[in-house]
Tab-separated table of C-alpha atoms and ligand atoms in Angstrom:
chain	number	residue	atom	x	y	z
Q	5	SER	CA	-44.748	-52.988	-13.574
Q	6	PRO	CA	-42.268	-55.795	-14.274
Q	7	ARG	CA	-41.860	-58.975	-12.285
Q	8	LEU	CA	-39.689	-58.488	-9.196
Q	9	VAL	CA	-38.645	-60.961	-6.521
Q	10	VAL	CA	-36.727	-59.583	-3.538
Q	11	ALA	CA	-35.148	-61.832	-0.882
Q	12	VAL	CA	-34.260	-60.415	2.550
Q	13	ASP	CA	-32.512	-62.247	5.405
Q	14	GLY	CA	-31.169	-61.189	8.766
Q	15	PRO	CA	-31.051	-61.915	12.505
Q	16	SER	CA	-33.752	-60.970	15.002
Q	17	GLY	CA	-33.875	-57.278	15.836
Q	18	SER	CA	-32.248	-56.187	12.575
Q	19	GLY	CA	-35.487	-54.447	11.602
Q	20	LYS	CA	-36.120	-56.984	8.850
Q	21	SER	CA	-39.896	-57.128	9.174
Q	22	SER	CA	-40.694	-53.414	9.392
Q	23	VAL	CA	-38.168	-52.584	6.675
Q	24	SER	CA	-39.269	-55.372	4.291
Q	25	LYS	CA	-42.924	-54.460	4.762
Q	26	GLU	CA	-42.289	-50.809	3.924
Q	27	VAL	CA	-40.066	-51.745	0.964
Q	28	ALA	CA	-42.895	-53.979	-0.340
Q	29	ARG	CA	-45.385	-51.090	-0.058
Q	30	ARG	CA	-43.123	-48.735	-1.982
Q	31	LEU	CA	-42.480	-51.343	-4.689
Q	32	GLY	CA	-46.177	-52.240	-4.967
Q	33	ALA	CA	-45.235	-55.785	-4.063
Q	34	ALA	CA	-46.611	-58.566	-1.869
Q	35	TYR	CA	-44.852	-59.273	1.445
Q	36	LEU	CA	-44.102	-62.738	2.801
Q	37	ASP	CA	-43.048	-63.110	6.444
Q	38	THR	CA	-41.610	-66.641	6.506
Q	39	GLY	CA	-40.864	-66.417	10.238
Q	40	ALA	CA	-44.634	-66.263	10.786
Q	41	MET	CA	-44.912	-69.730	9.237
Q	42	TYR	CA	-42.397	-71.252	11.678
Q	43	ARG	CA	-44.155	-69.390	14.491
Q	44	ALA	CA	-47.542	-70.746	13.374
Q	45	VAL	CA	-46.286	-74.341	13.520
Q	46	ALA	CA	-44.761	-73.682	16.967
Q	47	TRP	CA	-48.007	-72.102	18.186
Q	48	HIS	CA	-50.033	-75.031	16.903
Q	49	CYS	CA	-47.777	-77.603	18.604
Q	50	ALA	CA	-47.819	-75.726	21.902
Q	51	ASN	CA	-51.621	-75.435	21.773
Q	52	SER	CA	-52.578	-78.949	20.739
Q	53	GLN	CA	-50.423	-81.104	23.002
Q	54	VAL	CA	-47.875	-81.916	20.316
Q	55	ASP	CA	-44.594	-82.901	21.953
Q	56	LEU	CA	-42.096	-80.300	20.716
Q	57	THR	CA	-39.194	-82.597	21.628
Q	58	ASP	CA	-40.503	-85.260	19.215
Q	59	PRO	CA	-39.314	-84.332	15.676
Q	60	GLU	CA	-41.704	-86.745	13.959
Q	61	ALA	CA	-44.699	-85.449	15.887
Q	62	VAL	CA	-43.759	-81.869	14.970
Q	63	LEU	CA	-43.415	-82.816	11.303
Q	64	ALA	CA	-46.805	-84.554	11.335
Q	65	ALA	CA	-48.327	-81.443	12.908
Q	66	ALA	CA	-46.725	-79.193	10.278
Q	67	GLN	CA	-48.031	-81.443	7.499
Q	68	GLY	CA	-51.498	-81.500	9.003
Q	69	ILE	CA	-52.201	-77.848	9.715
Q	70	GLU	CA	-54.216	-75.662	7.425
Q	71	LEU	CA	-52.110	-72.527	7.428
Q	72	VAL	CA	-53.251	-69.373	5.670
Q	73	ILE	CA	-50.967	-66.372	5.662
Q	74	SER	CA	-51.789	-63.099	3.937
Q	75	VAL	CA	-49.181	-61.397	1.776
Q	76	ASP	CA	-50.687	-57.903	1.941
Q	77	PRO	CA	-48.099	-55.636	3.634
Q	78	ASP	CA	-50.981	-53.562	5.054
Q	79	ALA	CA	-53.015	-56.451	6.437
Q	80	GLU	CA	-50.851	-59.056	8.104
Q	81	ARG	CA	-52.928	-62.087	9.041
Q	82	VAL	CA	-52.007	-65.587	10.074
Q	83	VAL	CA	-54.776	-68.177	10.385
Q	84	VAL	CA	-54.547	-71.832	11.388
Q	85	GLY	CA	-57.738	-73.742	10.694
Q	86	THR	CA	-60.430	-71.356	11.887
Q	87	GLU	CA	-58.264	-69.551	14.430
Q	88	ASP	CA	-56.710	-66.131	13.829
Q	89	ILE	CA	-53.273	-66.311	15.477
Q	90	THR	CA	-51.812	-63.100	14.055
Q	91	GLN	CA	-51.154	-61.739	17.558
Q	92	ALA	CA	-50.643	-65.030	19.385
Q	93	ILE	CA	-47.567	-66.014	17.352
Q	94	ARG	CA	-45.735	-62.897	18.671
Q	95	GLU	CA	-46.101	-63.962	22.313
Q	96	PRO	CA	-42.858	-64.776	24.187
Q	97	GLU	CA	-44.097	-68.354	24.747
Q	98	VAL	CA	-44.023	-68.945	21.000
Q	99	THR	CA	-40.731	-67.113	20.456
Q	100	ALA	CA	-39.156	-69.289	23.160
Q	101	VAL	CA	-39.904	-72.553	21.320
Q	102	VAL	CA	-39.847	-71.557	17.644
Q	103	SER	CA	-36.202	-72.601	17.124
Q	104	THR	CA	-37.175	-76.182	17.953
Q	105	VAL	CA	-39.455	-76.117	14.922
Q	106	ALA	CA	-36.928	-74.262	12.759
Q	107	THR	CA	-34.127	-76.773	13.414
Q	108	ASN	CA	-36.322	-79.685	12.300
Q	109	MET	CA	-34.997	-80.289	8.763
Q	110	PRO	CA	-38.029	-82.113	7.314
Q	111	VAL	CA	-40.234	-79.280	8.629
Q	112	ARG	CA	-37.917	-76.764	6.948
Q	113	GLN	CA	-38.200	-78.653	3.648
Q	114	LEU	CA	-41.977	-78.571	3.892
Q	115	LEU	CA	-42.151	-74.856	4.693
Q	116	VAL	CA	-39.531	-73.942	2.074
Q	117	GLU	CA	-41.678	-75.727	-0.527
Q	118	ARG	CA	-44.766	-73.767	0.536
Q	119	GLN	CA	-42.793	-70.512	0.510
Q	120	ARG	CA	-41.615	-71.160	-3.056
Q	121	GLN	CA	-45.183	-71.907	-4.130
Q	122	MET	CA	-46.407	-68.644	-2.604
Q	123	MET	CA	-43.589	-66.702	-4.232
Q	124	ASP	CA	-44.429	-68.262	-7.605
Q	125	THR	CA	-47.994	-66.988	-7.447
Q	126	HIS	CA	-46.985	-63.323	-7.049
Q	127	ARG	CA	-45.306	-61.317	-9.770
Q	128	ARG	CA	-43.873	-58.807	-7.334
Q	129	ILE	CA	-42.959	-59.984	-3.854
Q	130	VAL	CA	-40.584	-59.225	-0.997
Q	131	ALA	CA	-39.904	-62.356	1.079
Q	132	GLU	CA	-38.146	-62.116	4.406
Q	133	GLY	CA	-36.554	-64.656	6.765
Q	134	ARG	CA	-33.273	-66.427	7.487
Q	135	ASP	CA	-32.696	-68.583	4.395
Q	136	ILE	CA	-34.481	-66.714	1.601
Q	137	THR	CA	-31.320	-65.408	-0.114
Q	138	THR	CA	-29.624	-68.808	0.078
Q	139	VAL	CA	-32.195	-71.626	0.053
Q	140	VAL	CA	-35.726	-70.435	-0.755
Q	141	ALA	CA	-34.944	-67.984	-3.572
Q	142	PRO	CA	-31.229	-67.946	-4.448
Q	143	ASP	CA	-32.127	-66.692	-7.938
Q	144	ALA	CA	-34.242	-63.744	-6.744
Q	145	ASP	CA	-33.859	-60.479	-8.708
Q	146	ALA	CA	-32.384	-58.820	-5.622
Q	147	ARG	CA	-30.993	-60.362	-2.446
Q	148	VAL	CA	-30.140	-58.417	0.690
Q	149	LEU	CA	-28.826	-59.305	4.124
Q	150	LEU	CA	-29.909	-56.800	6.758
Q	151	THR	CA	-27.642	-56.635	9.782
Q	152	ALA	CA	-27.155	-54.454	12.845
Q	153	SER	CA	-24.784	-54.578	15.788
Q	154	ALA	CA	-25.768	-56.846	18.671
Q	155	GLU	CA	-26.313	-53.750	20.842
Q	156	ALA	CA	-28.663	-52.112	18.330
Q	157	ARG	CA	-30.632	-55.323	17.847
Q	158	MET	CA	-31.005	-55.780	21.583
Q	159	ALA	CA	-32.162	-52.197	22.055
Q	160	ARG	CA	-34.820	-52.568	19.336
Q	161	ARG	CA	-36.171	-55.824	20.747
Q	162	GLY	CA	-36.217	-54.222	24.193
Q	163	ILE	CA	-38.405	-51.420	22.881
Q	164	GLN	CA	-40.687	-53.859	21.028
Q	165	LEU	CA	-41.262	-55.779	24.255
Q	166	GLY	CA	-42.092	-52.557	26.068
Q	167	GLY	CA	-39.170	-52.670	28.463
Q	168	THR	CA	-40.806	-55.420	30.535
Q	169	VAL	CA	-37.876	-57.804	30.137
Q	170	GLY	CA	-34.592	-57.279	31.965
Q	171	GLU	CA	-31.498	-56.589	29.881
Q	172	LYS	CA	-29.801	-59.835	30.842
Q	173	ASP	CA	-32.896	-61.946	30.014
Q	174	LEU	CA	-33.314	-60.126	26.733
Q	175	LYS	CA	-29.707	-60.750	25.802
Q	176	GLU	CA	-30.046	-64.440	26.590
Q	177	GLN	CA	-33.309	-64.766	24.656
Q	178	ILE	CA	-32.015	-63.058	21.533
Q	179	SER	CA	-28.540	-64.557	21.405
Q	180	GLY	CA	-29.919	-67.952	22.413
Q	181	ARG	CA	-32.459	-67.944	19.562
Q	182	ASP	CA	-29.923	-66.660	17.011
Q	183	ALA	CA	-27.387	-69.272	18.162
Q	184	LYS	CA	-29.919	-72.105	17.748
Q	185	ASP	CA	-31.210	-70.779	14.431
Q	186	SER	CA	-27.722	-70.382	12.991
Q	187	THR	CA	-26.940	-74.069	13.513
Q	188	VAL	CA	-29.099	-74.767	10.442
Q	189	VAL	CA	-28.699	-71.606	8.338
Q	190	ASP	CA	-26.148	-68.789	8.144
Q	191	PHE	CA	-27.866	-65.393	8.248
Q	192	MET	CA	-24.992	-63.374	9.717
Q	193	THR	CA	-22.733	-63.198	6.654
Q	194	PRO	CA	-23.931	-62.437	3.116
Q	195	ALA	CA	-23.635	-65.300	0.609
Q	196	ASP	CA	-22.023	-64.678	-2.787
Q	197	GLY	CA	-23.875	-61.941	-4.644
Q	198	VAL	CA	-25.989	-60.934	-1.637
Q	199	GLY	CA	-25.911	-57.206	-0.791
Q	200	LEU	CA	-25.308	-56.085	2.779
Q	201	VAL	CA	-27.260	-53.304	4.498
Q	202	ASP	CA	-26.181	-52.383	8.027
Q	203	SER	CA	-28.939	-50.608	9.952
Q	204	THR	CA	-26.940	-49.979	13.143
Q	205	GLU	CA	-26.717	-46.218	12.603
Q	206	LEU	CA	-29.889	-45.856	10.524
Q	207	ASP	CA	-33.509	-45.157	11.404
Q	208	LEU	CA	-36.377	-46.951	9.640
Q	209	GLU	CA	-36.670	-44.441	6.789
Q	210	GLN	CA	-32.916	-44.441	6.158
Q	211	THR	CA	-32.804	-48.237	6.182
Q	212	VAL	CA	-35.697	-48.405	3.690
Q	213	THR	CA	-33.834	-45.952	1.437
Q	214	ALA	CA	-30.625	-47.999	1.670
Q	215	MET	CA	-32.517	-51.199	0.918
Q	216	LEU	CA	-34.313	-49.681	-2.105
Q	217	GLY	CA	-30.931	-48.454	-3.387
Q	218	GLU	CA	-29.446	-51.922	-3.071
Q	219	ILE	CA	-32.455	-53.508	-4.830
Q	220	GLU	CA	-32.205	-50.977	-7.667
Q	221	ARG	CA	-28.489	-51.702	-8.033
Q	222	GLN	CA	-29.088	-55.462	-8.330
Q	223	ALA	CA	-32.411	-55.776	-10.168
U	17	LIG	O1	-38.288	-63.550	11.849
U	17	LIG	P1	-38.837	-64.130	13.136
U	17	LIG	O2	-38.060	-63.720	14.337
U	17	LIG	O3	-40.300	-63.917	13.288
U	17	LIG	O4	-38.636	-65.699	12.952
U	17	LIG	C1	-39.030	-66.594	13.953
U	17	LIG	C2	-38.187	-67.856	13.880
U	17	LIG	O5	-38.488	-68.584	12.716
U	17	LIG	C3	-36.681	-67.648	13.847
U	17	LIG	O6	-36.159	-67.510	15.151
U	17	LIG	C4	-36.204	-68.935	13.180
U	17	LIG	O7	-36.143	-69.966	14.137
U	17	LIG	C5	-37.343	-69.253	12.232
U	17	LIG	N1	-37.120	-68.892	10.829
U	17	LIG	C6	-36.346	-69.718	10.045
U	17	LIG	N2	-36.215	-69.465	8.706
U	17	LIG	C7	-36.834	-68.422	8.140
U	17	LIG	C8	-37.594	-67.542	8.937
U	17	LIG	C9	-37.714	-67.801	10.293
U	17	LIG	O8	-35.764	-70.674	10.552
U	17	LIG	N3	-36.732	-68.212	6.820
């Protein structure tokens, strides 16, 4: 099958990860979760006494870690050094501090470089994040922004967290993270040439179908 690079961006709770993973499976492509890389740096800082309020310390930590991330959509795995942190990076403690890492511009440059390298080594790949359509891979074969209404995104995150978080807290967590993240990259409006898929009224299967249609149209 021919070379195919697909870039997907969107806010938290848009269904980006589950949709991109399934799209990668159907296209026989690799899957890169770039958010996992920011989460891995945040996890590492939080677990090795790196001061998250010190931008230079965070950059040094990001430069120093040995981060291995699998690109198999059926076997997600994130490893730092010898430690498997696949589950740990999803914990609320990591989510709460990840924007601090993501708003550190030198850290972004470093991770963007690594993401481009990983994308270069795979002929077919779906990469997902906040700045893939605009910064990491603006010349991808297909570029899609996945959105959903704030209500739908909140409801999905609520379900993911198992209903243990109150609605008000959830709202603050999600909108707070999106607000911080969007100070460095715009993932709410599609850039020129980027297709828009709105998943508000769609289930997973319907969103995958819409995404595949948009990729076909562009690529
Ligand atoms: O997608 P996910 O919610 O796992 O991303 C975690 C965090 O990583 C985001 O809140 C954002 O701060 C950061 N991120 C980013 N750029 C990307 C992907 C993720 O800044 N391309």
